[in-house]
PDB file of C-alpha atoms and ligand atoms in Angstrom:
ATOM      1  CA  MET A 275       0.000   0.000   0.000  1.00  0.00           C
ATOM      2  CA  LYS A 276       1.188   3.548  -0.633  1.00  0.00           C
ATOM      3  CA  ASN A 277       2.298   5.694   2.292  1.00  0.00           C
ATOM      4  CA  GLU A 278      -0.285   8.118   3.744  1.00  0.00           C
ATOM      5  CA  LEU A 279       2.272  10.958   3.814  1.00  0.00           C
ATOM      6  CA  ASP A 280       3.175  10.626   0.158  1.00  0.00           C
ATOM      7  CA  PRO A 281       1.270   8.281  -2.149  1.00  0.00           C
ATOM      8  CA  GLY A 282       4.424   7.615  -4.186  1.00  0.00           C
ATOM      9  CA  LEU A 283       6.349   6.476  -1.118  1.00  0.00           C
ATOM     10  CA  PRO A 284       6.378   2.824  -0.012  1.00  0.00           C
ATOM     11  CA  ARG A 285       5.048   2.145   3.459  1.00  0.00           C
ATOM     12  CA  HIS A 286       7.337  -0.866   3.922  1.00  0.00           C
ATOM     13  CA  VAL A 287      10.751  -1.430   2.299  1.00  0.00           C
ATOM     14  CA  ALA A 288      12.585  -4.780   2.577  1.00  0.00           C
ATOM     15  CA  VAL A 289      16.279  -5.002   1.702  1.00  0.00           C
ATOM     16  CA  VAL A 290      18.749  -7.783   0.874  1.00  0.00           C
ATOM     17  CA  MET A 291      22.109  -6.154   1.554  1.00  0.00           C
ATOM     18  CA  ASP A 292      24.378  -8.111  -0.780  1.00  0.00           C
ATOM     19  CA  GLY A 293      27.923  -7.435  -1.968  1.00  0.00           C
ATOM     20  CA  ASN A 294      29.915  -6.661   1.183  1.00  0.00           C
ATOM     21  CA  GLY A 295      32.438  -9.409   0.488  1.00  0.00           C
ATOM     22  CA  ARG A 296      33.031  -8.371  -3.134  1.00  0.00           C
ATOM     23  CA  TRP A 297      33.341  -4.713  -2.115  1.00  0.00           C
ATOM     24  CA  ALA A 298      36.165  -5.669   0.251  1.00  0.00           C
ATOM     25  CA  GLU A 299      37.842  -8.116  -2.136  1.00  0.00           C
ATOM     26  CA  ARG A 300      37.973  -5.484  -4.891  1.00  0.00           C
ATOM     27  CA  ARG A 301      39.932  -3.293  -2.501  1.00  0.00           C
ATOM     28  CA  GLY A 302      42.263  -6.089  -1.393  1.00  0.00           C
ATOM     29  CA  LEU A 303      40.673  -5.989   2.087  1.00  0.00           C
ATOM     30  CA  PRO A 304      39.397  -8.836   4.280  1.00  0.00           C
ATOM     31  CA  ARG A 305      35.666  -9.609   3.922  1.00  0.00           C
ATOM     32  CA  LEU A 306      35.050  -8.268   7.416  1.00  0.00           C
ATOM     33  CA  ALA A 307      36.028  -4.792   6.185  1.00  0.00           C
ATOM     34  CA  GLY A 308      33.154  -5.118   3.709  1.00  0.00           C
ATOM     35  CA  HIS A 309      30.714  -5.952   6.500  1.00  0.00           C
ATOM     36  CA  GLN A 310      31.973  -2.974   8.515  1.00  0.00           C
ATOM     37  CA  ALA A 311      31.425  -0.724   5.510  1.00  0.00           C
ATOM     38  CA  GLY A 312      27.998  -2.377   5.153  1.00  0.00           C
ATOM     39  CA  TYR A 313      27.188  -1.332   8.704  1.00  0.00           C
ATOM     40  CA  ARG A 314      27.852   2.318   7.744  1.00  0.00           C
ATOM     41  CA  ALA A 315      25.473   1.923   4.787  1.00  0.00           C
ATOM     42  CA  VAL A 316      22.816   0.520   7.156  1.00  0.00           C
ATOM     43  CA  LYS A 317      23.093   3.663   9.287  1.00  0.00           C
ATOM     44  CA  THR A 318      22.628   5.901   6.238  1.00  0.00           C
ATOM     45  CA  LEU A 319      19.603   3.923   5.056  1.00  0.00           C
ATOM     46  CA  VAL A 320      17.910   3.920   8.474  1.00  0.00           C
ATOM     47  CA  ARG A 321      18.396   7.682   8.784  1.00  0.00           C
ATOM     48  CA  GLU A 322      17.045   8.293   5.282  1.00  0.00           C
ATOM     49  CA  ALA A 323      14.070   5.947   5.637  1.00  0.00           C
ATOM     50  CA  GLY A 324      13.070   7.662   8.906  1.00  0.00           C
ATOM     51  CA  ARG A 325      13.533  11.139   7.441  1.00  0.00           C
ATOM     52  CA  ARG A 326      11.320  10.315   4.472  1.00  0.00           C
ATOM     53  CA  GLY A 327       8.484   8.929   6.604  1.00  0.00           C
ATOM     54  CA  ILE A 328       8.746   5.270   5.596  1.00  0.00           C
ATOM     55  CA  ARG A 329       6.907   3.272   8.293  1.00  0.00           C
ATOM     56  CA  HIS A 330       8.683  -0.109   8.115  1.00  0.00           C
ATOM     57  CA  LEU A 331      12.175  -1.097   7.029  1.00  0.00           C
ATOM     58  CA  THR A 332      13.153  -4.787   7.067  1.00  0.00           C
ATOM     59  CA  LEU A 333      16.839  -5.649   6.656  1.00  0.00           C
ATOM     60  CA  PHE A 334      18.167  -9.133   5.881  1.00  0.00           C
ATOM     61  CA  ALA A 335      21.269  -9.094   8.079  1.00  0.00           C
ATOM     62  CA  PHE A 336      21.917 -12.846   8.373  1.00  0.00           C
ATOM     63  CA  SER A 337      20.070 -15.704   6.709  1.00  0.00           C
ATOM     64  CA  SER A 338      19.419 -19.260   7.923  1.00  0.00           C
ATOM     65  CA  GLU A 339      21.877 -20.301   5.170  1.00  0.00           C
ATOM     66  CA  ASN A 340      24.608 -17.871   6.329  1.00  0.00           C
ATOM     67  CA  TRP A 341      25.388 -20.264   9.217  1.00  0.00           C
ATOM     68  CA  GLY A 342      27.164 -22.321   6.537  1.00  0.00           C
ATOM     69  CA  ARG A 343      29.846 -19.648   5.975  1.00  0.00           C
ATOM     70  CA  PRO A 344      33.363 -20.155   7.393  1.00  0.00           C
ATOM     71  CA  ALA A 345      33.246 -20.117  11.208  1.00  0.00           C
ATOM     72  CA  ASP A 346      35.497 -17.056  11.484  1.00  0.00           C
ATOM     73  CA  GLU A 347      33.220 -14.995   9.217  1.00  0.00           C
ATOM     74  CA  VAL A 348      30.118 -16.085  11.158  1.00  0.00           C
ATOM     75  CA  ALA A 349      31.819 -15.173  14.438  1.00  0.00           C
ATOM     76  CA  ALA A 350      32.932 -11.798  13.052  1.00  0.00           C
ATOM     77  CA  LEU A 351      29.404 -11.008  11.833  1.00  0.00           C
ATOM     78  CA  MET A 352      27.875 -11.942  15.193  1.00  0.00           C
ATOM     79  CA  ALA A 353      30.453  -9.765  16.955  1.00  0.00           C
ATOM     80  CA  LEU A 354      29.616  -6.919  14.567  1.00  0.00           C
ATOM     81  CA  PHE A 355      25.864  -7.209  15.293  1.00  0.00           C
ATOM     82  CA  LEU A 356      26.536  -7.165  19.035  1.00  0.00           C
ATOM     83  CA  LYS A 357      28.841  -4.152  18.758  1.00  0.00           C
ATOM     84  CA  ALA A 358      26.411  -2.305  16.469  1.00  0.00           C
ATOM     85  CA  LEU A 359      23.521  -2.856  18.879  1.00  0.00           C
ATOM     86  CA  ARG A 360      25.579  -1.808  21.912  1.00  0.00           C
ATOM     87  CA  ARG A 361      26.539   1.346  20.077  1.00  0.00           C
ATOM     88  CA  GLU A 362      23.314   2.302  18.346  1.00  0.00           C
ATOM     89  CA  VAL A 363      20.292   1.307  20.434  1.00  0.00           C
ATOM     90  CA  ALA A 364      20.233   4.420  22.643  1.00  0.00           C
ATOM     91  CA  ASP A 365      20.549   6.687  19.609  1.00  0.00           C
ATOM     92  CA  LEU A 366      17.859   4.816  17.662  1.00  0.00           C
ATOM     93  CA  HIS A 367      15.591   5.149  20.711  1.00  0.00           C
ATOM     94  CA  ARG A 368      16.260   8.917  20.898  1.00  0.00           C
ATOM     95  CA  HIS A 369      15.153   9.170  17.285  1.00  0.00           C
ATOM     96  CA  GLY A 370      11.851   7.399  18.019  1.00  0.00           C
ATOM     97  CA  ILE A 371      12.782   4.249  16.109  1.00  0.00           C
ATOM     98  CA  ARG A 372      11.160   0.980  17.167  1.00  0.00           C
ATOM     99  CA  LEU A 373      13.330  -2.121  16.901  1.00  0.00           C
ATOM    100  CA  ASP A 374      12.143  -5.608  16.098  1.00  0.00           C
ATOM    101  CA  PHE A 375      14.232  -8.732  15.432  1.00  0.00           C
ATOM    102  CA  ILE A 376      12.939 -11.616  13.377  1.00  0.00           C
ATOM    103  CA  GLY A 377      14.541 -15.035  12.953  1.00  0.00           C
ATOM    104  CA  ASP A 378      15.508 -18.138  14.881  1.00  0.00           C
ATOM    105  CA  ARG A 379      16.812 -16.689  18.154  1.00  0.00           C
ATOM    106  CA  ASP A 380      17.610 -20.136  19.568  1.00  0.00           C
ATOM    107  CA  LYS A 381      20.717 -20.212  17.393  1.00  0.00           C
ATOM    108  CA  LEU A 382      22.071 -16.876  18.699  1.00  0.00           C
ATOM    109  CA  SER A 383      24.404 -16.278  21.630  1.00  0.00           C
ATOM    110  CA  LEU A 384      22.912 -15.303  24.984  1.00  0.00           C
ATOM    111  CA  PRO A 385      24.405 -11.757  24.982  1.00  0.00           C
ATOM    112  CA  LEU A 386      22.974 -11.107  21.513  1.00  0.00           C
ATOM    113  CA  ARG A 387      19.554 -12.462  22.499  1.00  0.00           C
ATOM    114  CA  ARG A 388      19.554 -10.334  25.631  1.00  0.00           C
ATOM    115  CA  ILE A 389      20.443  -7.122  23.849  1.00  0.00           C
ATOM    116  CA  MET A 390      17.770  -7.803  21.212  1.00  0.00           C
ATOM    117  CA  GLU A 391      15.116  -8.378  23.866  1.00  0.00           C
ATOM    118  CA  ASP A 392      16.200  -5.265  25.799  1.00  0.00           C
ATOM    119  CA  ALA A 393      16.192  -3.138  22.627  1.00  0.00           C
ATOM    120  CA  GLN A 394      12.713  -4.361  21.679  1.00  0.00           C
ATOM    121  CA  ARG A 395      11.405  -3.633  25.159  1.00  0.00           C
ATOM    122  CA  LEU A 396      13.065  -0.200  25.365  1.00  0.00           C
ATOM    123  CA  THR A 397      11.748   0.988  22.000  1.00  0.00           C
ATOM    124  CA  ALA A 398       8.337  -0.760  22.056  1.00  0.00           C
ATOM    125  CA  ALA A 399       6.326   2.455  22.482  1.00  0.00           C
ATOM    126  CA  ASN A 400       8.206   4.464  19.837  1.00  0.00           C
ATOM    127  CA  GLU A 401       6.140   5.729  16.961  1.00  0.00           C
ATOM    128  CA  GLY A 402       8.752   6.503  14.317  1.00  0.00           C
ATOM    129  CA  LEU A 403      10.217   4.118  11.758  1.00  0.00           C
ATOM    130  CA  MET A 404       9.865   0.451  12.704  1.00  0.00           C
ATOM    131  CA  LEU A 405      13.144  -1.300  11.957  1.00  0.00           C
ATOM    132  CA  HIS A 406      12.863  -5.078  11.573  1.00  0.00           C
ATOM    133  CA  VAL A 407      16.239  -6.791  11.529  1.00  0.00           C
ATOM    134  CA  ALA A 408      16.238 -10.348  10.199  1.00  0.00           C
ATOM    135  CA  VAL A 409      18.981 -12.395  11.877  1.00  0.00           C
ATOM    136  CA  SER A 410      19.145 -16.179  11.446  1.00  0.00           C
ATOM    137  CA  TYR A 411      16.025 -15.728   9.352  1.00  0.00           C
ATOM    138  CA  GLY A 412      14.677 -17.760   6.454  1.00  0.00           C
ATOM    139  CA  GLY A 413      11.335 -17.486   4.680  1.00  0.00           C
ATOM    140  CA  ARG A 414      10.895 -21.265   4.840  1.00  0.00           C
ATOM    141  CA  TRP A 415      11.703 -21.272   8.569  1.00  0.00           C
ATOM    142  CA  ASP A 416       8.988 -18.627   8.985  1.00  0.00           C
ATOM    143  CA  MET A 417       6.509 -20.781   7.030  1.00  0.00           C
ATOM    144  CA  VAL A 418       7.305 -23.906   9.044  1.00  0.00           C
ATOM    145  CA  ASN A 419       6.779 -21.949  12.263  1.00  0.00           C
ATOM    146  CA  ALA A 420       3.464 -20.584  11.032  1.00  0.00           C
ATOM    147  CA  ALA A 421       2.297 -24.089  10.080  1.00  0.00           C
ATOM    148  CA  LYS A 422       3.369 -25.458  13.475  1.00  0.00           C
ATOM    149  CA  ARG A 423       1.460 -22.773  15.341  1.00  0.00           C
ATOM    150  CA  LEU A 424      -1.731 -23.549  13.439  1.00  0.00           C
ATOM    151  CA  ALA A 425      -1.207 -27.289  13.943  1.00  0.00           C
ATOM    152  CA  VAL A 426      -0.829 -26.796  17.704  1.00  0.00           C
ATOM    153  CA  ALA A 427      -3.957 -24.613  17.844  1.00  0.00           C
ATOM    154  CA  THR A 428      -6.008 -27.208  15.914  1.00  0.00           C
ATOM    155  CA  ALA A 429      -4.646 -30.130  17.985  1.00  0.00           C
ATOM    156  CA  ARG A 430      -5.675 -28.288  21.139  1.00  0.00           C
ATOM    157  CA  GLY A 431      -9.130 -27.736  19.722  1.00  0.00           C
ATOM    158  CA  ASP A 432      -8.696 -23.942  19.720  1.00  0.00           C
ATOM    159  CA  LEU A 433      -8.991 -23.685  15.937  1.00  0.00           C
ATOM    160  CA  ASP A 434     -11.298 -25.379  13.446  1.00  0.00           C
ATOM    161  CA  PRO A 435      -9.019 -26.470  10.532  1.00  0.00           C
ATOM    162  CA  ARG A 436     -11.856 -25.754   8.054  1.00  0.00           C
ATOM    163  CA  SER A 437     -11.791 -22.109   9.107  1.00  0.00           C
ATOM    164  CA  ILE A 438      -8.131 -21.611   8.108  1.00  0.00           C
ATOM    165  CA  ASP A 439      -7.831 -19.022   5.346  1.00  0.00           C
ATOM    166  CA  GLU A 440      -5.087 -16.685   4.064  1.00  0.00           C
ATOM    167  CA  ARG A 441      -5.708 -14.224   6.861  1.00  0.00           C
ATOM    168  CA  THR A 442      -5.384 -16.908   9.574  1.00  0.00           C
ATOM    169  CA  LEU A 443      -2.094 -18.133   8.123  1.00  0.00           C
ATOM    170  CA  ALA A 444      -0.726 -14.617   7.431  1.00  0.00           C
ATOM    171  CA  ALA A 445      -1.171 -13.677  11.087  1.00  0.00           C
ATOM    172  CA  GLN A 446       1.228 -16.470  12.145  1.00  0.00           C
ATOM    173  CA  PHE A 447       4.263 -15.139  10.265  1.00  0.00           C
ATOM    174  CA  THR A 448       6.891 -13.147  12.142  1.00  0.00           C
ATOM    175  CA  LEU A 449       5.747 -10.004  10.309  1.00  0.00           C
ATOM    176  CA  GLY A 450       2.086 -10.987  10.644  1.00  0.00           C
ATOM    177  CA  ALA A 451       1.130  -7.673  12.227  1.00  0.00           C
ATOM    178  CA  VAL A 452       2.969  -5.573   9.647  1.00  0.00           C
ATOM    179  CA  PRO A 453       1.766  -4.579   6.151  1.00  0.00           C
ATOM    180  CA  ASP A 454       3.552  -6.538   3.408  1.00  0.00           C
ATOM    181  CA  PRO A 455       6.598  -4.852   1.841  1.00  0.00           C
ATOM    182  CA  ASP A 456       5.700  -2.523  -1.030  1.00  0.00           C
ATOM    183  CA  LEU A 457       9.269  -2.393  -2.268  1.00  0.00           C
ATOM    184  CA  PHE A 458      12.012  -5.051  -2.158  1.00  0.00           C
ATOM    185  CA  ILE A 459      15.547  -3.897  -2.882  1.00  0.00           C
ATOM    186  CA  ARG A 460      18.470  -6.229  -3.543  1.00  0.00           C
ATOM    187  CA  THR A 461      21.967  -4.870  -4.071  1.00  0.00           C
ATOM    188  CA  GLY A 462      25.005  -6.718  -5.420  1.00  0.00           C
ATOM    189  CA  GLY A 463      23.739  -7.727  -8.868  1.00  0.00           C
ATOM    190  CA  GLU A 464      22.059 -11.039  -7.975  1.00  0.00           C
ATOM    191  CA  TYR A 465      18.466 -11.515  -9.125  1.00  0.00           C
ATOM    192  CA  ARG A 466      17.091 -13.699  -6.367  1.00  0.00           C
ATOM    193  CA  ILE A 467      14.826 -13.540  -3.304  1.00  0.00           C
ATOM    194  CA  SER A 468      17.173 -15.944  -1.443  1.00  0.00           C
ATOM    195  CA  ASN A 469      14.619 -17.274   1.036  1.00  0.00           C
ATOM    196  CA  PHE A 470      13.741 -13.815   2.389  1.00  0.00           C
ATOM    197  CA  LEU A 471      10.093 -12.981   3.203  1.00  0.00           C
ATOM    198  CA  LEU A 472       8.559 -15.640   0.947  1.00  0.00           C
ATOM    199  CA  TRP A 473       4.948 -15.189   2.022  1.00  0.00           C
ATOM    200  CA  ASN A 474       5.082 -11.413   2.407  1.00  0.00           C
ATOM    201  CA  LEU A 475       6.653 -10.615  -0.969  1.00  0.00           C
ATOM    202  CA  ALA A 476       3.733 -11.967  -3.035  1.00  0.00           C
ATOM    203  CA  TYR A 477       2.792  -8.557  -4.517  1.00  0.00           C
ATOM    204  CA  THR A 478       5.915  -6.572  -3.690  1.00  0.00           C
ATOM    205  CA  GLU A 479       7.614  -4.488  -6.376  1.00  0.00           C
ATOM    206  CA  LEU A 480      11.119  -5.895  -6.927  1.00  0.00           C
ATOM    207  CA  TYR A 481      14.137  -3.637  -7.506  1.00  0.00           C
ATOM    208  CA  PHE A 482      17.608  -5.008  -8.247  1.00  0.00           C
ATOM    209  CA  THR A 483      20.801  -2.999  -8.558  1.00  0.00           C
ATOM    210  CA  GLU A 484      24.403  -3.846  -9.388  1.00  0.00           C
ATOM    211  CA  THR A 485      25.557  -1.428  -6.649  1.00  0.00           C
ATOM    212  CA  LEU A 486      27.366  -3.325  -3.887  1.00  0.00           C
ATOM    213  CA  TRP A 487      25.772  -2.855  -0.466  1.00  0.00           C
ATOM    214  CA  PRO A 488      28.523  -0.628   1.078  1.00  0.00           C
ATOM    215  CA  ASP A 489      28.089   1.777  -1.870  1.00  0.00           C
ATOM    216  CA  PHE A 490      24.297   1.971  -1.459  1.00  0.00           C
ATOM    217  CA  ASP A 491      24.063   5.604  -0.375  1.00  0.00           C
ATOM    218  CA  LYS A 492      21.380   8.292  -0.186  1.00  0.00           C
ATOM    219  CA  ARG A 493      21.414   8.728  -3.959  1.00  0.00           C
ATOM    220  CA  ALA A 494      21.108   5.020  -4.650  1.00  0.00           C
ATOM    221  CA  PHE A 495      18.140   4.826  -2.257  1.00  0.00           C
ATOM    222  CA  SER A 496      16.511   7.825  -3.952  1.00  0.00           C
ATOM    223  CA  ALA A 497      16.898   6.061  -7.312  1.00  0.00           C
ATOM    224  CA  ALA A 498      15.115   2.970  -5.935  1.00  0.00           C
ATOM    225  CA  LEU A 499      12.292   5.103  -4.514  1.00  0.00           C
ATOM    226  CA  SER A 500      11.892   7.007  -7.800  1.00  0.00           C
ATOM    227  CA  ASP A 501      11.690   3.721  -9.670  1.00  0.00           C
ATOM    228  CA  PHE A 502       8.994   2.527  -7.233  1.00  0.00           C
ATOM    229  CA  ALA A 503       7.013   5.770  -7.607  1.00  0.00           C
ATOM    230  CA  GLY A 504       6.774   5.057 -11.349  1.00  0.00           C
ATOM    231  CA  ARG A 505       5.387   1.516 -10.981  1.00  0.00           C
ATOM    232  CA  GLN A 506       1.746   0.640 -11.699  1.00  0.00           C
ATOM    233  CA  ARG A 507       0.628  -1.766  -8.992  1.00  0.00           C
ATOM    234  CA  GLN A 508      -2.198  -4.094  -9.944  1.00  0.00           C
ATOM    235  CA  PHE A 509      -2.211  -6.904  -7.355  1.00  0.00           C
ATOM    236  CA  GLY A 510      -3.328  -9.372 -10.017  1.00  0.00           C
ATOM    237  CA  GLN A 511      -6.172  -7.147 -11.153  1.00  0.00           C
ATOM    238  CA  VAL A 512      -6.523  -4.604 -13.937  1.00  0.00           C
ATOM    239  CA  SER A 513      -5.884  -1.477 -11.885  1.00  0.00           C
ATOM    240  CA  ALA A 514      -4.469  -0.608  -8.460  1.00  0.00           C
ATOM    241  CA  ALA A 515      -8.016  -0.356  -7.089  1.00  0.00           C
ATOM    242  CA  ARG A 516      -7.465  -2.885  -4.345  1.00  0.00           C
ATOM    243  CA  PHE A 517      -4.513  -4.128  -2.363  1.00  0.00           C
ATOM    244  CA  VAL A 518      -3.796  -7.303  -0.440  1.00  0.00           C
ATOM    245  CA  ASP A 519      -3.182  -6.344   3.153  1.00  0.00           C
ATOM    246  CA  TYR A 520      -3.787  -8.601   6.138  1.00  0.00           C
ATOM    247  CA  ALA A 521      -2.278  -6.330   8.766  1.00  0.00           C
TER     248      ALA A 521
HETATM  249  C1  FPP B 202      25.937  -9.998   2.269  1.00  0.00           C
HETATM  250  O1  FPP B 202      27.138  -9.691   1.581  1.00  0.00           O
HETATM  251  C2  FPP B 202      25.924  -9.430   3.615  1.00  0.00           C
HETATM  252  C3  FPP B 202      25.812 -10.128   4.788  1.00  0.00           C
HETATM  253  C4  FPP B 202      25.667 -11.600   4.877  1.00  0.00           C
HETATM  254  C5  FPP B 202      25.856  -9.432   6.086  1.00  0.00           C
HETATM  255  C6  FPP B 202      25.078  -8.154   6.210  1.00  0.00           C
HETATM  256  C7  FPP B 202      25.674  -7.375   7.302  1.00  0.00           C
HETATM  257  C8  FPP B 202      25.803  -6.030   7.319  1.00  0.00           C
HETATM  258  C9  FPP B 202      25.306  -5.130   6.241  1.00  0.00           C
HETATM  259  C10 FPP B 202      26.550  -5.410   8.438  1.00  0.00           C
HETATM  260  C11 FPP B 202      25.832  -4.838   9.585  1.00  0.00           C
HETATM  261  C12 FPP B 202      24.376  -4.967   9.690  1.00  0.00           C
HETATM  262  C13 FPP B 202      23.660  -4.574  10.780  1.00  0.00           C
HETATM  263  C14 FPP B 202      22.178  -4.738  10.778  1.00  0.00           C
HETATM  264  C15 FPP B 202      24.293  -3.913  11.948  1.00  0.00           C
HETATM  265  P1  FPP B 202      28.080 -10.891   1.129  1.00  0.00           P
HETATM  266  O2  FPP B 202      29.033 -11.163   2.244  1.00  0.00           O
HETATM  267  O3  FPP B 202      27.238 -12.038   0.704  1.00  0.00           O
HETATM  268  O4  FPP B 202      28.807 -10.253  -0.088  1.00  0.00           O
HETATM  269  P2  FPP B 202      29.326 -11.017  -1.408  1.00  0.00           P
HETATM  270  O5  FPP B 202      28.110 -11.521  -2.122  1.00  0.00           O
HETATM  271  O6  FPP B 202      30.024  -9.938  -2.146  1.00  0.00           O
HETATM  272  O7  FPP B 202      30.250 -12.105  -0.934  1.00  0.00           O
END
């Protein structure tokens, strides 16, 4: 759905931040330097999204599949997330940003889980941009969880299986209470969804750019938003008269 403040502005933007490794390798630097530069690009994007009045920003920081990377890179990324949260949460809170983490928390370290829970609690009443950070997240994991929740509810007798419809299932996803992304951005020149928000991206406008994530600056974001503003959204119909929105 279009944003109430500006009809050409997406209400929810979802981003696959790809290309950190290549950015570093092209400079003869270790991959971690690419992730650190990626962290700076995240800060720019969050600031810009908030300034423009975007309501939801969902960032794919670490996928279920990323656990298969070399152990030292996984450890360095986890350390970077912890450091970034320790450094940024108070400032994000001051700017009215609400933090939300989606993904399989059971796989994360205790300090990381704690800081995520504390950040969610601290910022829960904020009314600015809602920043959803996907860590240890996979769209299929999200679907399996949703199916399990419905199965448990039916087994307990709390839910009649014949009453299950799209709305019932949609509500079980980690972003069940959030409008679906209007715009999906993937940097780094790959043309894939890579197991991101599989259910939620059904009618999302897709935008791919060759720009590597650390180079995705204010101008690059503006270009993506301008492209979105020019799209005709039809949601499977003949005009944008209706939109699919379960939230
Ligand atoms: C993909 O690039 C990027 C990641 C797996 C990590 C994303 C992490 C950040 C942007 C850093 C900080 C984020 C937060 C939220 C504090 P890649 O390594 O797959 O790059 P490549 O395709 O060039 O190898």
